Amino acid sequence: MDKDKLYAKYKEQVLPGEKSLDQIIDFLKNKVDIEQINFNILPENIRSGSIYNVIHSLRNERIKEKTENLDFLVYKMIKNDRSSIYYSSYIHTSPNQDYDIIYLIIEKSTMCLQSNCNRLITELLIYQGVSEYDYTNKTLMLYSYFSILENPRPCLSL
Protein backbone atom coordinates (compact mmCIF):
# COMPACT_ATOMS: atom_id res chain seq x y z
CA MET A 1 0.00 0.00 0.00
CA ASP A 2 1.38 3.45 -0.80
CA LYS A 3 2.22 6.07 1.82
CA ASP A 4 -0.85 8.25 1.27
CA LYS A 5 -3.23 5.32 1.66
CA LEU A 6 -1.43 4.10 4.78
CA TYR A 7 -1.59 7.58 6.29
CA ALA A 8 -5.28 7.97 5.51
CA LYS A 9 -6.08 4.54 6.94
CA TYR A 10 -4.11 4.79 10.20
CA LYS A 11 -3.69 8.48 11.10
CA GLU A 12 -6.82 8.52 13.28
CA GLN A 13 -6.09 5.12 14.85
CA VAL A 14 -2.59 5.96 16.04
CA LEU A 15 -2.04 8.28 18.95
CA PRO A 16 1.47 9.71 18.91
CA GLY A 17 3.63 9.00 21.91
CA GLU A 18 6.22 6.32 22.35
CA LYS A 19 6.30 4.05 25.35
CA SER A 20 9.22 4.41 27.74
CA LEU A 21 11.77 1.72 28.48
CA ASP A 22 10.06 0.98 31.80
CA GLN A 23 6.66 0.69 30.12
CA ILE A 24 8.00 -1.76 27.56
CA ILE A 25 9.64 -3.91 30.23
CA ASP A 26 6.48 -3.84 32.37
CA PHE A 27 4.39 -4.81 29.33
CA LEU A 28 6.70 -7.75 28.73
CA LYS A 29 6.68 -8.79 32.41
CA ASN A 30 2.88 -8.79 32.37
CA LYS A 31 2.90 -11.24 29.45
CA VAL A 32 5.76 -13.59 30.31
CA ASP A 33 8.44 -14.34 32.86
CA ILE A 34 11.77 -12.79 31.96
CA GLU A 35 15.25 -12.68 33.38
CA GLN A 36 17.81 -9.99 32.65
CA ILE A 37 21.07 -11.38 31.28
CA ASN A 38 24.37 -9.84 30.31
CA PHE A 39 24.76 -8.82 26.66
CA ASN A 40 28.21 -10.41 26.60
CA ILE A 41 26.92 -13.94 27.21
CA LEU A 42 25.07 -13.90 23.89
CA PRO A 43 26.96 -15.51 21.01
CA GLU A 44 29.33 -13.13 19.23
CA ASN A 45 27.35 -13.24 15.97
CA ILE A 46 24.21 -12.07 17.81
CA ARG A 47 26.09 -9.29 19.61
CA SER A 48 27.75 -8.00 16.44
CA GLY A 49 24.50 -8.30 14.48
CA SER A 50 22.64 -6.37 17.17
CA ILE A 51 25.22 -3.59 17.14
CA TYR A 52 25.06 -3.37 13.35
CA ASN A 53 21.25 -3.33 13.39
CA VAL A 54 21.12 -0.47 15.90
CA ILE A 55 23.73 1.65 14.13
CA HIS A 56 21.87 1.27 10.83
CA SER A 57 18.32 1.44 12.22
CA LEU A 58 15.71 4.08 11.48
CA ARG A 59 15.74 4.85 15.21
CA ASN A 60 19.37 5.90 15.00
CA GLU A 61 19.02 8.22 12.00
CA ARG A 62 18.45 11.36 14.07
CA ILE A 63 20.50 10.38 17.13
CA LYS A 64 23.52 9.06 15.21
CA GLU A 65 24.70 7.05 18.22
CA LYS A 66 28.21 5.65 17.91
CA THR A 67 29.02 1.99 18.49
CA GLU A 68 31.10 2.71 21.59
CA ASN A 69 28.14 4.51 23.23
CA LEU A 70 25.57 1.76 22.78
CA ASP A 71 24.10 0.39 26.01
CA PHE A 72 22.16 -2.85 25.74
CA LEU A 73 19.65 -4.43 28.08
CA VAL A 74 19.00 -8.08 27.38
CA TYR A 75 16.19 -10.25 28.69
CA LYS A 76 15.66 -13.93 28.17
CA MET A 77 12.17 -15.33 28.22
CA ILE A 78 11.70 -18.13 30.72
CA LYS A 79 10.27 -21.23 29.08
CA ASN A 80 7.01 -22.05 30.90
CA ASP A 81 3.23 -21.99 30.43
CA ARG A 82 3.13 -18.18 30.17
CA SER A 83 5.62 -18.18 27.30
CA SER A 84 4.35 -21.26 25.46
CA ILE A 85 2.68 -19.21 22.72
CA TYR A 86 6.04 -17.61 21.90
CA TYR A 87 8.12 -20.76 22.16
CA SER A 88 5.63 -22.62 19.95
CA SER A 89 6.18 -20.02 17.20
CA TYR A 90 9.94 -19.82 17.74
CA ILE A 91 12.25 -21.64 15.37
CA HIS A 92 15.48 -22.63 17.09
CA THR A 93 18.36 -22.43 14.63
CA SER A 94 21.45 -22.76 16.82
CA PRO A 95 23.10 -26.18 17.13
CA ASN A 96 24.00 -25.21 20.71
CA GLN A 97 21.10 -25.98 23.07
CA ASP A 98 22.45 -23.40 25.56
CA TYR A 99 21.17 -20.75 23.17
CA ASP A 100 17.73 -22.28 22.83
CA ILE A 101 16.19 -19.18 24.37
CA ILE A 102 14.00 -16.34 23.23
CA TYR A 103 15.66 -13.05 23.96
CA LEU A 104 14.81 -9.37 23.75
CA ILE A 105 17.60 -6.88 23.20
CA ILE A 106 16.92 -3.20 23.91
CA GLU A 107 19.40 -0.46 23.12
CA LYS A 108 18.68 2.24 25.68
CA SER A 109 19.48 5.49 23.80
CA THR A 110 17.79 4.58 20.52
CA MET A 111 15.09 2.36 22.06
CA CYS A 112 15.78 -0.07 19.25
CA LEU A 113 14.15 -3.43 20.07
CA GLN A 114 15.39 -6.74 18.69
CA SER A 115 14.39 -10.33 19.31
CA ASN A 116 14.82 -13.78 17.85
CA CYS A 117 11.07 -14.35 18.18
CA ASN A 118 9.08 -12.74 15.40
CA ARG A 119 5.78 -12.87 17.27
CA LEU A 120 7.29 -11.13 20.30
CA ILE A 121 9.06 -8.37 18.39
CA THR A 122 5.97 -7.59 16.32
CA GLU A 123 3.83 -7.24 19.47
CA LEU A 124 6.46 -5.08 21.16
CA LEU A 125 6.97 -2.79 18.16
CA ILE A 126 3.22 -2.20 17.95
CA TYR A 127 3.04 -1.54 21.69
CA GLN A 128 6.08 0.77 21.58
CA GLY A 129 4.22 3.18 19.32
CA VAL A 130 5.56 6.13 17.40
CA SER A 131 6.94 9.43 18.64
CA GLU A 132 5.19 12.78 18.40
CA TYR A 133 8.04 13.98 16.18
CA ASP A 134 7.64 11.09 13.74
CA TYR A 135 3.86 11.47 13.71
CA THR A 136 3.92 15.23 13.15
CA ASN A 137 6.68 15.15 10.54
CA LYS A 138 5.39 12.06 8.73
CA THR A 139 8.80 10.40 8.87
CA LEU A 140 9.80 7.02 7.55
CA MET A 141 9.45 5.73 11.12
CA LEU A 142 5.75 6.61 11.02
CA TYR A 143 5.24 4.81 7.74
CA SER A 144 7.19 1.81 8.98
CA TYR A 145 4.90 1.71 12.00
CA PHE A 146 1.83 1.96 9.76
CA SER A 147 3.23 -0.89 7.66
CA ILE A 148 3.49 -3.12 10.74
CA LEU A 149 -0.13 -2.30 11.59
CA GLU A 150 -1.20 -2.97 8.02
CA ASN A 151 0.56 -6.31 7.86
CA PRO A 152 1.72 -7.46 11.29
CA ARG A 153 4.08 -9.91 9.73
CA PRO A 154 7.15 -10.83 11.62
CA CYS A 155 9.61 -7.96 11.89
CA LEU A 156 13.12 -7.95 13.22
CA SER A 157 13.49 -4.32 14.33
CA LEU A 158 13.04 -0.71 13.19
PDB file of C-alpha atoms in Angstrom:
ATOM      1  CA  MET A   1       0.000   0.000   0.000  1.00  0.00           C
ATOM      2  CA  ASP A   2       1.382   3.446  -0.804  1.00  0.00           C
ATOM      3  CA  LYS A   3       2.218   6.071   1.818  1.00  0.00           C
ATOM      4  CA  ASP A   4      -0.851   8.249   1.270  1.00  0.00           C
ATOM      5  CA  LYS A   5      -3.234   5.321   1.661  1.00  0.00           C
ATOM      6  CA  LEU A   6      -1.431   4.097   4.780  1.00  0.00           C
ATOM      7  CA  TYR A   7      -1.592   7.577   6.292  1.00  0.00           C
ATOM      8  CA  ALA A   8      -5.279   7.965   5.511  1.00  0.00           C
ATOM      9  CA  LYS A   9      -6.078   4.542   6.942  1.00  0.00           C
ATOM     10  CA  TYR A  10      -4.112   4.794  10.202  1.00  0.00           C
ATOM     11  CA  LYS A  11      -3.692   8.476  11.097  1.00  0.00           C
ATOM     12  CA  GLU A  12      -6.824   8.515  13.279  1.00  0.00           C
ATOM     13  CA  GLN A  13      -6.091   5.124  14.851  1.00  0.00           C
ATOM     14  CA  VAL A  14      -2.585   5.962  16.037  1.00  0.00           C
ATOM     15  CA  LEU A  15      -2.038   8.282  18.947  1.00  0.00           C
ATOM     16  CA  PRO A  16       1.471   9.708  18.907  1.00  0.00           C
ATOM     17  CA  GLY A  17       3.631   9.003  21.907  1.00  0.00           C
ATOM     18  CA  GLU A  18       6.221   6.324  22.353  1.00  0.00           C
ATOM     19  CA  LYS A  19       6.303   4.047  25.351  1.00  0.00           C
ATOM     20  CA  SER A  20       9.224   4.405  27.742  1.00  0.00           C
ATOM     21  CA  LEU A  21      11.774   1.724  28.484  1.00  0.00           C
ATOM     22  CA  ASP A  22      10.059   0.980  31.803  1.00  0.00           C
ATOM     23  CA  GLN A  23       6.656   0.695  30.124  1.00  0.00           C
ATOM     24  CA  ILE A  24       8.002  -1.761  27.557  1.00  0.00           C
ATOM     25  CA  ILE A  25       9.640  -3.906  30.226  1.00  0.00           C
ATOM     26  CA  ASP A  26       6.477  -3.839  32.369  1.00  0.00           C
ATOM     27  CA  PHE A  27       4.390  -4.806  29.330  1.00  0.00           C
ATOM     28  CA  LEU A  28       6.703  -7.751  28.733  1.00  0.00           C
ATOM     29  CA  LYS A  29       6.684  -8.789  32.410  1.00  0.00           C
ATOM     30  CA  ASN A  30       2.877  -8.795  32.366  1.00  0.00           C
ATOM     31  CA  LYS A  31       2.900 -11.243  29.451  1.00  0.00           C
ATOM     32  CA  VAL A  32       5.763 -13.590  30.308  1.00  0.00           C
ATOM     33  CA  ASP A  33       8.436 -14.335  32.861  1.00  0.00           C
ATOM     34  CA  ILE A  34      11.768 -12.785  31.959  1.00  0.00           C
ATOM     35  CA  GLU A  35      15.253 -12.680  33.382  1.00  0.00           C
ATOM     36  CA  GLN A  36      17.809  -9.993  32.655  1.00  0.00           C
ATOM     37  CA  ILE A  37      21.066 -11.377  31.277  1.00  0.00           C
ATOM     38  CA  ASN A  38      24.372  -9.835  30.306  1.00  0.00           C
ATOM     39  CA  PHE A  39      24.756  -8.825  26.659  1.00  0.00           C
ATOM     40  CA  ASN A  40      28.215 -10.413  26.595  1.00  0.00           C
ATOM     41  CA  ILE A  41      26.920 -13.944  27.212  1.00  0.00           C
ATOM     42  CA  LEU A  42      25.070 -13.902  23.894  1.00  0.00           C
ATOM     43  CA  PRO A  43      26.963 -15.513  21.009  1.00  0.00           C
ATOM     44  CA  GLU A  44      29.329 -13.131  19.234  1.00  0.00           C
ATOM     45  CA  ASN A  45      27.352 -13.237  15.975  1.00  0.00           C
ATOM     46  CA  ILE A  46      24.208 -12.073  17.806  1.00  0.00           C
ATOM     47  CA  ARG A  47      26.090  -9.291  19.608  1.00  0.00           C
ATOM     48  CA  SER A  48      27.754  -8.001  16.438  1.00  0.00           C
ATOM     49  CA  GLY A  49      24.505  -8.303  14.475  1.00  0.00           C
ATOM     50  CA  SER A  50      22.641  -6.369  17.167  1.00  0.00           C
ATOM     51  CA  ILE A  51      25.224  -3.587  17.141  1.00  0.00           C
ATOM     52  CA  TYR A  52      25.064  -3.375  13.348  1.00  0.00           C
ATOM     53  CA  ASN A  53      21.248  -3.327  13.391  1.00  0.00           C
ATOM     54  CA  VAL A  54      21.118  -0.465  15.902  1.00  0.00           C
ATOM     55  CA  ILE A  55      23.732   1.649  14.126  1.00  0.00           C
ATOM     56  CA  HIS A  56      21.866   1.275  10.827  1.00  0.00           C
ATOM     57  CA  SER A  57      18.319   1.436  12.217  1.00  0.00           C
ATOM     58  CA  LEU A  58      15.710   4.080  11.484  1.00  0.00           C
ATOM     59  CA  ARG A  59      15.736   4.847  15.209  1.00  0.00           C
ATOM     60  CA  ASN A  60      19.375   5.902  14.998  1.00  0.00           C
ATOM     61  CA  GLU A  61      19.024   8.221  12.000  1.00  0.00           C
ATOM     62  CA  ARG A  62      18.452  11.362  14.073  1.00  0.00           C
ATOM     63  CA  ILE A  63      20.504  10.381  17.127  1.00  0.00           C
ATOM     64  CA  LYS A  64      23.517   9.057  15.211  1.00  0.00           C
ATOM     65  CA  GLU A  65      24.696   7.055  18.219  1.00  0.00           C
ATOM     66  CA  LYS A  66      28.209   5.651  17.914  1.00  0.00           C
ATOM     67  CA  THR A  67      29.024   1.989  18.493  1.00  0.00           C
ATOM     68  CA  GLU A  68      31.098   2.714  21.586  1.00  0.00           C
ATOM     69  CA  ASN A  69      28.141   4.511  23.234  1.00  0.00           C
ATOM     70  CA  LEU A  70      25.569   1.756  22.779  1.00  0.00           C
ATOM     71  CA  ASP A  71      24.104   0.392  26.006  1.00  0.00           C
ATOM     72  CA  PHE A  72      22.162  -2.852  25.741  1.00  0.00           C
ATOM     73  CA  LEU A  73      19.653  -4.434  28.076  1.00  0.00           C
ATOM     74  CA  VAL A  74      19.001  -8.082  27.376  1.00  0.00           C
ATOM     75  CA  TYR A  75      16.187 -10.246  28.689  1.00  0.00           C
ATOM     76  CA  LYS A  76      15.659 -13.930  28.165  1.00  0.00           C
ATOM     77  CA  MET A  77      12.171 -15.332  28.218  1.00  0.00           C
ATOM     78  CA  ILE A  78      11.703 -18.134  30.717  1.00  0.00           C
ATOM     79  CA  LYS A  79      10.267 -21.229  29.077  1.00  0.00           C
ATOM     80  CA  ASN A  80       7.009 -22.051  30.904  1.00  0.00           C
ATOM     81  CA  ASP A  81       3.225 -21.986  30.427  1.00  0.00           C
ATOM     82  CA  ARG A  82       3.130 -18.180  30.166  1.00  0.00           C
ATOM     83  CA  SER A  83       5.619 -18.185  27.295  1.00  0.00           C
ATOM     84  CA  SER A  84       4.352 -21.258  25.457  1.00  0.00           C
ATOM     85  CA  ILE A  85       2.679 -19.207  22.718  1.00  0.00           C
ATOM     86  CA  TYR A  86       6.038 -17.611  21.904  1.00  0.00           C
ATOM     87  CA  TYR A  87       8.116 -20.758  22.157  1.00  0.00           C
ATOM     88  CA  SER A  88       5.632 -22.617  19.947  1.00  0.00           C
ATOM     89  CA  SER A  89       6.177 -20.021  17.204  1.00  0.00           C
ATOM     90  CA  TYR A  90       9.936 -19.820  17.740  1.00  0.00           C
ATOM     91  CA  ILE A  91      12.255 -21.642  15.366  1.00  0.00           C
ATOM     92  CA  HIS A  92      15.479 -22.629  17.086  1.00  0.00           C
ATOM     93  CA  THR A  93      18.359 -22.427  14.633  1.00  0.00           C
ATOM     94  CA  SER A  94      21.450 -22.759  16.816  1.00  0.00           C
ATOM     95  CA  PRO A  95      23.100 -26.175  17.130  1.00  0.00           C
ATOM     96  CA  ASN A  96      24.001 -25.209  20.712  1.00  0.00           C
ATOM     97  CA  GLN A  97      21.100 -25.980  23.070  1.00  0.00           C
ATOM     98  CA  ASP A  98      22.450 -23.400  25.562  1.00  0.00           C
ATOM     99  CA  TYR A  99      21.172 -20.754  23.171  1.00  0.00           C
ATOM    100  CA  ASP A 100      17.726 -22.284  22.825  1.00  0.00           C
ATOM    101  CA  ILE A 101      16.189 -19.175  24.367  1.00  0.00           C
ATOM    102  CA  ILE A 102      14.004 -16.342  23.230  1.00  0.00           C
ATOM    103  CA  TYR A 103      15.660 -13.052  23.958  1.00  0.00           C
ATOM    104  CA  LEU A 104      14.814  -9.373  23.746  1.00  0.00           C
ATOM    105  CA  ILE A 105      17.602  -6.876  23.199  1.00  0.00           C
ATOM    106  CA  ILE A 106      16.924  -3.204  23.906  1.00  0.00           C
ATOM    107  CA  GLU A 107      19.404  -0.463  23.119  1.00  0.00           C
ATOM    108  CA  LYS A 108      18.685   2.245  25.683  1.00  0.00           C
ATOM    109  CA  SER A 109      19.475   5.489  23.804  1.00  0.00           C
ATOM    110  CA  THR A 110      17.789   4.578  20.521  1.00  0.00           C
ATOM    111  CA  MET A 111      15.086   2.361  22.060  1.00  0.00           C
ATOM    112  CA  CYS A 112      15.781  -0.075  19.247  1.00  0.00           C
ATOM    113  CA  LEU A 113      14.151  -3.425  20.068  1.00  0.00           C
ATOM    114  CA  GLN A 114      15.386  -6.739  18.695  1.00  0.00           C
ATOM    115  CA  SER A 115      14.389 -10.329  19.310  1.00  0.00           C
ATOM    116  CA  ASN A 116      14.823 -13.778  17.851  1.00  0.00           C
ATOM    117  CA  CYS A 117      11.068 -14.352  18.183  1.00  0.00           C
ATOM    118  CA  ASN A 118       9.077 -12.742  15.403  1.00  0.00           C
ATOM    119  CA  ARG A 119       5.784 -12.872  17.271  1.00  0.00           C
ATOM    120  CA  LEU A 120       7.286 -11.133  20.303  1.00  0.00           C
ATOM    121  CA  ILE A 121       9.055  -8.368  18.394  1.00  0.00           C
ATOM    122  CA  THR A 122       5.969  -7.594  16.321  1.00  0.00           C
ATOM    123  CA  GLU A 123       3.831  -7.242  19.465  1.00  0.00           C
ATOM    124  CA  LEU A 124       6.461  -5.078  21.156  1.00  0.00           C
ATOM    125  CA  LEU A 125       6.970  -2.791  18.159  1.00  0.00           C
ATOM    126  CA  ILE A 126       3.222  -2.196  17.952  1.00  0.00           C
ATOM    127  CA  TYR A 127       3.041  -1.541  21.693  1.00  0.00           C
ATOM    128  CA  GLN A 128       6.078   0.774  21.579  1.00  0.00           C
ATOM    129  CA  GLY A 129       4.217   3.176  19.317  1.00  0.00           C
ATOM    130  CA  VAL A 130       5.557   6.126  17.398  1.00  0.00           C
ATOM    131  CA  SER A 131       6.936   9.433  18.638  1.00  0.00           C
ATOM    132  CA  GLU A 132       5.189  12.777  18.398  1.00  0.00           C
ATOM    133  CA  TYR A 133       8.042  13.978  16.175  1.00  0.00           C
ATOM    134  CA  ASP A 134       7.636  11.085  13.738  1.00  0.00           C
ATOM    135  CA  TYR A 135       3.858  11.473  13.709  1.00  0.00           C
ATOM    136  CA  THR A 136       3.917  15.235  13.147  1.00  0.00           C
ATOM    137  CA  ASN A 137       6.681  15.147  10.544  1.00  0.00           C
ATOM    138  CA  LYS A 138       5.394  12.057   8.734  1.00  0.00           C
ATOM    139  CA  THR A 139       8.800  10.401   8.868  1.00  0.00           C
ATOM    140  CA  LEU A 140       9.798   7.021   7.546  1.00  0.00           C
ATOM    141  CA  MET A 141       9.450   5.730  11.124  1.00  0.00           C
ATOM    142  CA  LEU A 142       5.747   6.614  11.024  1.00  0.00           C
ATOM    143  CA  TYR A 143       5.239   4.811   7.740  1.00  0.00           C
ATOM    144  CA  SER A 144       7.194   1.811   8.985  1.00  0.00           C
ATOM    145  CA  TYR A 145       4.897   1.711  11.999  1.00  0.00           C
ATOM    146  CA  PHE A 146       1.825   1.961   9.761  1.00  0.00           C
ATOM    147  CA  SER A 147       3.229  -0.888   7.664  1.00  0.00           C
ATOM    148  CA  ILE A 148       3.488  -3.119  10.739  1.00  0.00           C
ATOM    149  CA  LEU A 149      -0.132  -2.300  11.594  1.00  0.00           C
ATOM    150  CA  GLU A 150      -1.198  -2.974   8.018  1.00  0.00           C
ATOM    151  CA  ASN A 151       0.564  -6.311   7.857  1.00  0.00           C
ATOM    152  CA  PRO A 152       1.716  -7.463  11.286  1.00  0.00           C
ATOM    153  CA  ARG A 153       4.083  -9.912   9.725  1.00  0.00           C
ATOM    154  CA  PRO A 154       7.147 -10.828  11.623  1.00  0.00           C
ATOM    155  CA  CYS A 155       9.609  -7.962  11.886  1.00  0.00           C
ATOM    156  CA  LEU A 156      13.123  -7.949  13.222  1.00  0.00           C
ATOM    157  CA  SER A 157      13.485  -4.320  14.325  1.00  0.00           C
ATOM    158  CA  LEU A 158      13.038  -0.712  13.194  1.00  0.00           C
TER     159      LEU A 158
END
